[in-house]
Short mmCIF file of C-alpha atoms in Angstrom, two decimals:
data_model
loop_
_atom_site.label_atom_id
_atom_site.label_comp_id
_atom_site.label_asym_id
_atom_site.label_seq_id
_atom_site.Cartn_x
_atom_site.Cartn_y
_atom_site.Cartn_z
CA UNK A 1 -10.19 18.84 -16.78
CA UNK A 2 -9.78 15.75 -14.62
CA UNK A 3 -6.74 13.70 -15.35
CA UNK A 4 -7.01 9.91 -15.96
CA UNK A 5 -5.48 9.05 -12.62
CA UNK A 6 -7.98 11.25 -10.81
CA UNK A 7 -10.83 9.62 -12.70
CA UNK A 8 -9.62 6.20 -11.51
CA UNK A 9 -9.51 7.36 -7.93
CA UNK A 10 -12.99 8.90 -8.18
CA UNK A 11 -14.37 5.71 -9.65
CA UNK A 12 -12.92 3.65 -6.80
CA UNK A 13 -14.36 6.08 -4.25
CA UNK A 14 -17.75 5.60 -5.85
CA UNK A 15 -17.43 1.82 -5.55
CA UNK A 16 -16.23 2.23 -1.90
CA UNK A 17 -19.21 4.44 -1.03
CA UNK A 18 -21.72 1.91 -2.40
CA UNK A 19 -20.11 -0.86 -0.40
CA UNK A 20 -20.21 1.15 2.76
CA UNK A 21 -23.86 1.92 2.24
CA UNK A 22 -24.94 -1.46 1.05
CA UNK A 23 -22.36 -4.01 2.18
CA UNK A 24 -24.70 -6.99 2.78
CA UNK A 25 -26.54 -6.58 -0.54
CA UNK A 26 -23.29 -6.40 -2.55
CA UNK A 27 -21.39 -9.24 -0.84
CA UNK A 28 -24.47 -11.39 -0.94
CA UNK A 29 -24.40 -11.39 -4.71
CA UNK A 30 -21.17 -13.52 -4.86
CA UNK A 31 -19.48 -15.59 -2.15
CA UNK A 32 -16.32 -16.19 -4.18
CA UNK A 33 -14.78 -14.59 -7.29
CA UNK A 34 -11.83 -16.30 -9.00
CA UNK A 35 -9.78 -15.39 -12.04
CA UNK A 36 -7.98 -18.72 -12.74
CA UNK A 37 -4.29 -18.99 -13.76
CA UNK A 38 -3.78 -18.79 -17.47
CA UNK A 39 -6.86 -16.59 -18.09
CA UNK A 40 -6.16 -13.10 -19.51
CA UNK A 41 -8.51 -10.14 -19.28
CA UNK A 42 -7.86 -7.62 -22.01
CA UNK A 43 -9.78 -4.73 -20.34
CA UNK A 44 -10.42 -3.20 -16.90
CA UNK A 45 -11.67 -5.72 -14.30
CA UNK A 46 -14.15 -5.18 -11.43
CA UNK A 47 -15.01 -7.88 -8.95
CA UNK A 48 -16.73 -7.84 -5.55
CA UNK A 49 -17.19 -10.93 -3.32
CA UNK A 50 -16.62 -12.32 0.21
CA UNK A 51 -13.38 -13.83 -1.31
CA UNK A 52 -11.70 -12.51 -4.40
CA UNK A 53 -8.64 -14.24 -5.88
CA UNK A 54 -6.77 -13.21 -8.98
CA UNK A 55 -4.39 -15.88 -10.40
CA UNK A 56 -4.65 -14.82 -14.02
CA UNK A 57 -3.50 -11.57 -15.76
CA UNK A 58 -5.37 -8.34 -16.12
CA UNK A 59 -4.25 -6.09 -18.97
CA UNK A 60 -6.13 -3.04 -17.58
CA UNK A 61 -6.88 -1.66 -14.15
CA UNK A 62 -8.34 -3.88 -11.39
CA UNK A 63 -10.96 -2.81 -8.88
CA UNK A 64 -11.41 -5.43 -6.21
CA UNK A 65 -13.44 -5.60 -3.01
CA UNK A 66 -13.95 -8.42 -0.59
CA UNK A 67 -13.45 -9.81 2.94
CA UNK A 68 -10.33 -11.62 1.62
CA UNK A 69 -8.56 -10.41 -1.50
CA UNK A 70 -5.56 -12.35 -2.95
CA UNK A 71 -3.81 -11.07 -6.00
CA UNK A 72 -1.28 -13.65 -7.34
CA UNK A 73 -1.40 -12.83 -11.00
CA UNK A 74 -0.03 -9.90 -12.96
CA UNK A 75 -1.83 -6.53 -13.16
CA UNK A 76 -0.70 -4.47 -16.14
CA UNK A 77 -2.62 -1.29 -15.06
CA UNK A 78 -3.41 0.15 -11.68
CA UNK A 79 -4.66 -1.91 -8.74
CA UNK A 80 -7.40 -0.60 -6.37
CA UNK A 81 -8.41 -2.83 -3.43
CA UNK A 82 -10.91 -2.66 -0.58
CA UNK A 83 -10.65 -5.66 1.76
CA UNK A 84 -10.44 -7.05 5.31
CA UNK A 85 -7.37 -9.16 4.56
CA UNK A 86 -5.33 -8.38 1.49
CA UNK A 87 -2.37 -10.15 -0.02
CA UNK A 88 -0.59 -8.79 -3.10
CA UNK A 89 1.82 -11.40 -4.50
CA UNK A 90 1.79 -10.57 -8.22
CA UNK A 91 3.62 -7.68 -10.01
CA UNK A 92 1.69 -4.48 -10.71
CA UNK A 93 2.76 -2.38 -13.73
CA UNK A 94 0.92 0.71 -12.48
CA UNK A 95 0.19 2.05 -9.04
CA UNK A 96 -1.61 0.40 -6.14
CA UNK A 97 -4.18 1.93 -3.75
CA UNK A 98 -5.23 -0.29 -0.92
CA UNK A 99 -7.73 0.18 1.96
CA UNK A 100 -7.73 -2.90 4.28
CA UNK A 101 -7.48 -4.32 7.65
CA UNK A 102 -4.44 -6.54 7.27
CA UNK A 103 -2.37 -5.90 4.21
CA UNK A 104 0.69 -7.66 2.86
CA UNK A 105 2.56 -6.42 -0.19
CA UNK A 106 4.84 -9.09 -1.54
CA UNK A 107 5.63 -8.09 -5.12
CA UNK A 108 6.97 -5.28 -7.30
CA UNK A 109 5.21 -2.02 -8.07
CA UNK A 110 6.43 0.00 -11.10
CA UNK A 111 4.83 3.25 -9.97
CA UNK A 112 3.62 4.42 -6.48
CA UNK A 113 1.86 2.72 -3.59
CA UNK A 114 -0.70 4.06 -1.09
CA UNK A 115 -1.74 1.80 1.77
CA UNK A 116 -4.34 2.59 4.40
CA UNK A 117 -4.54 -0.29 6.83
CA UNK A 118 -4.58 -1.48 10.44
CA UNK A 119 -1.51 -3.78 10.17
CA UNK A 120 0.74 -3.48 7.05
CA UNK A 121 3.65 -5.50 5.90
CA UNK A 122 5.84 -4.64 2.87
CA UNK A 123 8.26 -7.54 2.43
CA UNK A 124 11.82 -7.73 1.09
CA UNK A 125 10.52 -9.04 -2.26
CA UNK A 126 8.93 -5.63 -3.06
CA UNK A 127 10.53 -2.97 -5.25
CA UNK A 128 8.54 0.25 -5.60
CA UNK A 129 9.85 2.56 -8.28
CA UNK A 130 7.74 5.40 -7.19
CA UNK A 131 6.78 6.66 -3.77
CA UNK A 132 5.32 4.71 -0.82
CA UNK A 133 2.74 6.34 1.39
CA UNK A 134 1.21 4.37 4.37
CA UNK A 135 -1.36 5.39 7.01
CA UNK A 136 -1.94 2.62 9.56
CA UNK A 137 -1.53 1.45 13.15
CA UNK A 138 1.57 -0.79 12.53
CA UNK A 139 3.98 -1.11 9.57
CA UNK A 140 6.81 -3.42 8.89
CA UNK A 141 8.54 -1.97 5.79
CA UNK A 142 11.34 -4.15 4.47
CA UNK A 143 11.03 -3.44 0.69
CA UNK A 144 14.20 -3.92 -1.38
CA UNK A 145 13.93 -0.36 -2.56
CA UNK A 146 11.63 2.62 -2.61
CA UNK A 147 12.50 4.91 -5.48
CA UNK A 148 10.89 8.23 -4.82
CA UNK A 149 10.35 8.85 -1.11
CA UNK A 150 8.53 7.42 1.83
CA UNK A 151 5.71 8.73 4.07
CA UNK A 152 4.22 7.09 7.16
CA UNK A 153 1.52 8.21 9.56
CA UNK A 154 0.62 5.81 12.39
CA UNK A 155 1.64 4.29 15.74
CA UNK A 156 4.59 1.86 15.14
CA UNK A 157 6.99 1.69 12.28
CA UNK A 158 9.80 -0.79 11.63
CA UNK A 159 11.80 0.54 8.67
CA UNK A 160 14.37 -1.82 7.15
CA UNK A 161 14.52 -0.65 3.57
CA UNK A 162 16.42 1.46 1.03
CA UNK A 163 14.69 4.86 0.52
CA UNK A 164 16.02 6.75 -2.58
CA UNK A 165 14.82 10.06 -1.34
CA UNK A 166 13.55 11.77 1.77
CA UNK A 167 11.46 10.03 4.45
CA UNK A 168 8.72 11.74 6.49
CA UNK A 169 7.43 9.80 9.52
CA UNK A 170 4.82 10.28 12.22
CA UNK A 171 5.09 7.34 14.56
CA UNK A 172 3.34 8.08 17.90
CA UNK A 173 4.57 5.06 19.80
CA UNK A 174 7.69 3.53 18.26
CA UNK A 175 10.05 4.06 15.36
CA UNK A 176 12.88 1.56 14.65
CA UNK A 177 15.29 1.52 11.80
CA UNK A 178 16.69 -1.86 11.04
CA UNK A 179 20.18 -2.92 9.88
CA UNK A 180 19.30 -2.63 6.15
CA UNK A 181 17.61 0.84 6.45
CA UNK A 182 19.24 3.39 4.13
CA UNK A 183 17.77 6.82 3.50
CA UNK A 184 19.55 8.86 0.79
CA UNK A 185 17.90 12.17 1.80
CA UNK A 186 16.60 13.70 5.02
CA UNK A 187 14.62 11.99 7.71
CA UNK A 188 12.00 14.12 9.36
CA UNK A 189 9.93 12.45 12.09
CA UNK A 190 7.55 13.14 14.86
CA UNK A 191 6.92 10.91 17.78
CA UNK A 192 6.79 10.44 21.60
CA UNK A 193 10.41 9.22 21.60
CA UNK A 194 13.41 9.43 19.29
CA UNK A 195 14.03 6.76 16.69
CA UNK A 196 16.23 3.78 17.45
CA UNK A 197 18.84 3.06 14.72
CA UNK A 198 20.20 -0.43 14.69
CA UNK A 199 23.79 -1.09 13.63
CA UNK A 200 23.99 -0.71 9.92
CA UNK A 201 21.17 1.78 9.47
CA UNK A 202 22.22 4.91 7.57
CA UNK A 203 20.69 8.34 6.81
CA UNK A 204 22.61 10.46 4.34
CA UNK A 205 20.84 13.74 5.01
CA UNK A 206 19.85 15.49 8.19
CA UNK A 207 17.79 13.85 10.92
CA UNK A 208 15.08 16.23 12.12
CA UNK A 209 13.10 15.07 15.16
CA UNK A 210 10.10 16.77 16.76
CA UNK A 211 8.54 15.42 19.90
CA UNK A 212 4.78 14.89 19.83
CA UNK A 213 3.03 17.68 21.73
CA UNK A 214 0.06 17.07 23.96
#
């Protein structure tokens, strides 16, 4: 039996596959998709366009794909996004799953977050009650708090956030912990050089470092 969350992910993968095979046909159907402020969608919401902007509220899950995707309104379910440039400014009551080029998360997430991106930014306005997993070239992670652990796989990481559990990091080129970085569990990381801890950064558990092998 497939759980509800797995069904959502499978549906998103189907949409993603269709876009990868027929990108010009899909995007040609709609240049811009806008859900205006004050409008409420009582069900799941699917939109594809060169530009997708959500200013209203979606009571269900949201599946969005576009060259530019801006989410400024509230999402009461899960949020799935495929985009070149993605900005999440509205609160999400469920989880977020984002595949994008440049991704900025600037609002709270009640559950978990998965980001796959070229350049990612998680700002200080963000609180993630669940876990945060990121795969990308560069990540600046300054969330107010991550409640259930942190994972990163990429090239460069600037971590300046409270992590309420363990942190596992693979940062091939650079790993810097800022003055507000606080990890309540262990820090395990792999890279070409050891992490740099700025004054104020703390790790309650063990710090386990493994140098990247050729």
